CSV table of C-alpha atoms in Angstrom, one decimal:
chain,number,residue,atom,x,y,z
A,1,UNK,CA,97.7,134.4,101.1
A,2,UNK,CA,97.5,133.3,97.0
A,3,UNK,CA,94.8,135.8,95.4
A,4,UNK,CA,92.3,134.1,92.9
A,5,UNK,CA,94.2,136.2,90.2
A,6,UNK,CA,97.9,134.7,90.9
A,7,UNK,CA,95.8,131.6,91.2
A,8,UNK,CA,94.5,132.0,87.4
A,9,UNK,CA,97.9,133.6,86.7
A,10,UNK,CA,99.3,130.3,87.5
A,11,UNK,CA,96.8,127.8,85.7
A,12,UNK,CA,97.1,126.6,82.3
A,13,UNK,CA,93.4,126.4,80.4
A,14,UNK,CA,93.0,125.3,77.4
A,15,UNK,CA,91.8,127.2,74.2
A,16,UNK,CA,88.8,127.1,75.0
A,17,UNK,CA,89.5,129.1,78.6
A,18,UNK,CA,88.7,126.3,80.8
A,19,UNK,CA,90.5,123.7,83.0
A,20,UNK,CA,89.3,121.0,84.3
A,21,UNK,CA,88.3,119.7,87.9
A,22,UNK,CA,88.2,116.6,88.9
A,23,UNK,CA,85.2,117.1,92.3
A,24,UNK,CA,86.2,114.4,95.1
A,25,UNK,CA,84.4,113.6,98.7
A,26,UNK,CA,86.8,114.0,101.3
A,27,UNK,CA,85.5,111.8,103.4
A,28,UNK,CA,85.8,108.3,101.6
A,29,UNK,CA,87.9,109.6,98.5
A,30,UNK,CA,85.2,108.7,95.9
A,31,UNK,CA,85.5,110.5,93.5
A,32,UNK,CA,82.3,112.3,92.3
A,33,UNK,CA,82.7,114.0,88.8
A,34,UNK,CA,84.4,115.1,86.4
A,35,UNK,CA,83.8,119.2,84.9
A,36,UNK,CA,85.0,122.5,83.7
A,37,UNK,CA,86.4,125.5,85.2
A,38,UNK,CA,86.7,129.3,83.7
A,39,UNK,CA,88.5,131.7,85.3
A,40,UNK,CA,85.3,133.2,86.5
A,41,UNK,CA,83.5,129.9,87.5
A,42,UNK,CA,87.0,129.5,89.5
A,43,UNK,CA,86.6,133.2,91.4
A,44,UNK,CA,83.4,132.4,92.2
A,45,UNK,CA,83.8,129.4,93.4
A,46,UNK,CA,86.3,130.7,96.1
A,47,UNK,CA,83.6,133.1,96.8
A,48,UNK,CA,81.6,131.0,97.3
A,49,UNK,CA,83.2,128.3,98.8
A,50,UNK,CA,81.0,125.7,97.1
A,51,UNK,CA,81.3,124.4,92.8
A,52,UNK,CA,81.1,126.4,90.0
A,53,UNK,CA,81.7,125.3,87.3
A,54,UNK,CA,81.2,126.1,83.4
A,55,UNK,CA,78.7,124.0,81.7
A,56,UNK,CA,79.7,123.9,77.7
A,57,UNK,CA,76.1,122.9,77.2
A,58,UNK,CA,74.5,125.9,78.2
A,59,UNK,CA,77.6,128.5,77.8
A,60,UNK,CA,77.3,129.8,81.4
A,61,UNK,CA,78.3,129.7,85.0
A,62,UNK,CA,76.9,126.7,87.2
A,63,UNK,CA,76.6,127.0,90.6
A,64,UNK,CA,76.1,123.0,91.0
A,65,UNK,CA,73.3,122.1,94.0
A,66,UNK,CA,72.2,125.9,93.4
A,67,UNK,CA,68.4,124.3,92.1
A,68,UNK,CA,68.4,120.8,93.9
A,69,UNK,CA,70.2,122.1,97.0
A,70,UNK,CA,73.6,119.4,96.4
A,71,UNK,CA,76.4,122.0,96.6
A,72,UNK,CA,79.6,121.3,97.4
A,73,UNK,CA,81.5,122.4,100.5
A,74,UNK,CA,85.2,123.7,98.6
A,75,UNK,CA,88.4,122.3,101.4
A,76,UNK,CA,91.3,122.8,99.0
A,77,UNK,CA,92.4,123.1,95.6
A,78,UNK,CA,94.6,121.0,94.0
A,79,UNK,CA,97.1,121.3,90.9
A,80,UNK,CA,99.1,119.0,88.7
A,81,UNK,CA,102.7,119.1,87.7
A,82,UNK,CA,101.8,121.1,84.3
A,83,UNK,CA,98.6,123.2,85.6
A,84,UNK,CA,96.0,122.2,83.6
A,85,UNK,CA,94.2,120.1,85.6
A,86,UNK,CA,92.8,120.3,89.1
A,87,UNK,CA,91.8,118.3,92.3
A,88,UNK,CA,89.2,119.4,94.6
A,89,UNK,CA,88.3,118.1,97.7
A,90,UNK,CA,84.8,118.7,99.2
A,91,UNK,CA,82.4,117.8,101.4
A,92,UNK,CA,79.0,117.0,99.5
A,93,UNK,CA,75.9,118.2,101.0
A,94,UNK,CA,73.8,115.2,98.8
A,95,UNK,CA,74.9,113.2,95.6
A,96,UNK,CA,76.6,114.8,93.3
A,97,UNK,CA,74.9,113.2,90.0
A,98,UNK,CA,71.8,114.2,88.3
A,99,UNK,CA,70.7,109.9,88.6
A,100,UNK,CA,70.5,110.4,92.0
A,101,UNK,CA,73.7,108.1,92.7
A,102,UNK,CA,76.2,109.6,95.2
A,103,UNK,CA,78.7,109.5,91.8
A,104,UNK,CA,78.6,110.2,88.4
A,105,UNK,CA,80.9,107.7,88.3
A,106,UNK,CA,78.0,105.0,90.0
A,107,UNK,CA,76.8,104.9,86.4
A,108,UNK,CA,79.0,101.6,84.8
A,109,UNK,CA,82.1,99.4,85.3
A,110,UNK,CA,84.2,97.2,83.6
A,111,UNK,CA,86.6,95.3,85.5
A,112,UNK,CA,89.8,94.4,83.5
A,113,UNK,CA,91.6,90.8,83.8
A,114,UNK,CA,95.1,90.9,84.1
B,1,UNK,CA,81.6,90.4,78.9
B,2,UNK,CA,82.2,93.7,77.3
B,3,UNK,CA,83.9,94.1,73.9
B,4,UNK,CA,86.7,96.9,73.5
B,5,UNK,CA,84.0,97.5,70.3
B,6,UNK,CA,81.3,98.1,72.7
B,7,UNK,CA,83.0,99.7,75.4
B,8,UNK,CA,84.0,102.6,72.6
B,9,UNK,CA,81.0,102.5,71.4
B,10,UNK,CA,79.6,103.7,74.4
B,11,UNK,CA,81.8,106.4,75.2
B,12,UNK,CA,81.3,110.1,74.0
B,13,UNK,CA,84.6,111.0,72.2
B,14,UNK,CA,85.0,114.7,72.2
B,15,UNK,CA,85.7,116.5,69.1
B,16,UNK,CA,89.4,115.4,68.6
B,17,UNK,CA,88.3,111.2,69.6
B,18,UNK,CA,89.4,111.4,73.2
B,19,UNK,CA,87.9,110.9,76.4
B,20,UNK,CA,90.0,112.4,79.7
B,21,UNK,CA,90.9,109.6,82.2
B,22,UNK,CA,91.5,110.5,86.1
B,23,UNK,CA,93.6,107.7,87.1
B,24,UNK,CA,93.0,106.9,90.9
B,25,UNK,CA,95.3,104.3,93.7
B,26,UNK,CA,92.8,102.1,94.2
B,27,UNK,CA,94.9,100.9,97.6
B,28,UNK,CA,94.8,104.3,99.2
B,29,UNK,CA,92.3,106.5,97.1
B,30,UNK,CA,94.3,109.4,95.7
B,31,UNK,CA,94.2,110.9,92.7
B,32,UNK,CA,97.1,109.8,91.1
B,33,UNK,CA,96.9,112.1,87.3
B,34,UNK,CA,94.7,113.3,84.5
B,35,UNK,CA,94.9,112.0,81.2
B,36,UNK,CA,93.4,111.7,78.0
B,37,UNK,CA,93.0,108.2,76.0
B,38,UNK,CA,91.9,107.8,72.1
B,39,UNK,CA,90.0,104.8,70.8
B,40,UNK,CA,93.0,102.4,70.2
B,41,UNK,CA,94.2,103.6,73.6
B,42,UNK,CA,91.9,102.3,75.7
B,43,UNK,CA,92.0,99.1,73.2
B,44,UNK,CA,96.0,99.1,74.0
B,45,UNK,CA,94.9,99.1,78.2
B,46,UNK,CA,93.0,96.7,77.8
B,47,UNK,CA,94.9,93.9,75.8
B,48,UNK,CA,97.6,95.0,78.3
B,49,UNK,CA,96.3,95.6,81.4
B,50,UNK,CA,98.1,98.6,82.3
B,51,UNK,CA,97.2,102.1,81.2
B,52,UNK,CA,98.0,103.7,78.2
B,53,UNK,CA,97.5,106.9,76.8
B,54,UNK,CA,97.1,109.6,73.7
B,55,UNK,CA,99.7,112.0,74.2
B,56,UNK,CA,98.2,115.4,73.1
B,57,UNK,CA,102.0,116.5,72.8
B,58,UNK,CA,103.1,114.3,71.2
B,59,UNK,CA,100.5,113.0,68.9
B,60,UNK,CA,101.5,109.2,70.0
B,61,UNK,CA,100.2,106.8,72.3
B,62,UNK,CA,101.7,106.7,75.4
B,63,UNK,CA,102.7,103.4,77.4
B,64,UNK,CA,102.7,104.7,81.1
B,65,UNK,CA,105.8,103.6,82.4
B,66,UNK,CA,107.0,101.9,79.5
B,67,UNK,CA,110.4,104.1,80.0
B,68,UNK,CA,110.5,104.7,83.6
B,69,UNK,CA,108.7,101.0,84.9
B,70,UNK,CA,106.5,103.2,86.8
B,71,UNK,CA,103.5,101.5,85.3
B,72,UNK,CA,99.7,101.2,86.3
B,73,UNK,CA,98.1,98.2,86.7
B,74,UNK,CA,94.6,98.8,85.9
B,75,UNK,CA,92.0,96.5,87.4
B,76,UNK,CA,88.7,98.5,86.9
B,77,UNK,CA,87.1,101.3,84.2
B,78,UNK,CA,84.7,103.5,85.6
B,79,UNK,CA,81.8,105.7,83.5
B,80,UNK,CA,80.6,108.5,84.2
B,81,UNK,CA,76.3,109.2,83.7
B,82,UNK,CA,77.3,111.2,80.0
B,83,UNK,CA,79.8,108.4,79.3
B,84,UNK,CA,82.0,111.7,78.6
B,85,UNK,CA,85.0,111.0,81.5
B,86,UNK,CA,86.6,107.3,82.4
B,87,UNK,CA,87.4,106.7,86.4
B,88,UNK,CA,90.6,103.8,85.9
B,89,UNK,CA,91.5,102.5,89.3
B,90,UNK,CA,94.8,101.3,89.0
B,91,UNK,CA,97.3,99.4,91.5
B,92,UNK,CA,100.1,101.7,90.7
B,93,UNK,CA,103.9,100.5,90.6
B,94,UNK,CA,105.7,103.4,91.1
B,95,UNK,CA,105.1,107.2,91.2
B,96,UNK,CA,102.8,107.9,88.8
B,97,UNK,CA,105.0,111.8,88.4
B,98,UNK,CA,107.4,112.3,86.2
B,99,UNK,CA,108.9,114.4,89.4
B,100,UNK,CA,108.7,111.4,91.5
B,101,UNK,CA,106.3,112.5,93.1
B,102,UNK,CA,103.0,109.8,94.4
B,103,UNK,CA,100.6,111.4,92.6
B,104,UNK,CA,101.0,114.5,89.9
B,105,UNK,CA,98.1,116.7,92.0
B,106,UNK,CA,100.9,116.8,94.9
B,107,UNK,CA,102.3,120.0,92.9
B,108,UNK,CA,100.5,122.9,94.8
B,109,UNK,CA,97.6,123.5,96.8
B,110,UNK,CA,95.4,125.7,98.1
B,111,UNK,CA,92.8,126.1,100.9
B,112,UNK,CA,89.9,127.5,101.0
B,113,UNK,CA,88.2,129.4,103.6
B,114,UNK,CA,84.6,128.6,104.2
């Protein structure tokens, strides 16, 4: 059993004490959003079993869906090879995006010819 | 038709002139890695049709697979709602990770009880 302290010590936090977290819908593999986590927000994510980010604009913890109800239940957290980004598998209770779209990445697309 | 200049002007680059790019395997939806792009690396990605990142440790462009052969052919680039991160769909010619694993996120996982 991994404790949050052990987990936190394995992560390469950036110079602001944050790590990027990629949120993926475990039901269909759609990437929903990318946001930042502090140690405190990661600990809170474990405690609640729902995503809690660190808002860089508001400089505070941000429990996703606390107001809207569009929470994200976390099933697993994956680490990359240099431990400086997280991939978090979730079951989404509603759209991820404040625009009402399922994914924040539904905002625009450019096709690349090859 | 979107030009690279138009595209670059739509992106919210961070104070280092970079944007995080999430790389997803279009064949199975697996998230392969996260890396950073500068305007120059994004332009090069368009030119080659393969991922080109900006290496923060080496402070230079990094054409993924130029040495290993494990290139990533880009099919589309998606933007998030505040244009400060990219989701790039690729067809991978070999493993993404320098460890030989398909995804950099195969390095470790923590299950979250809920």
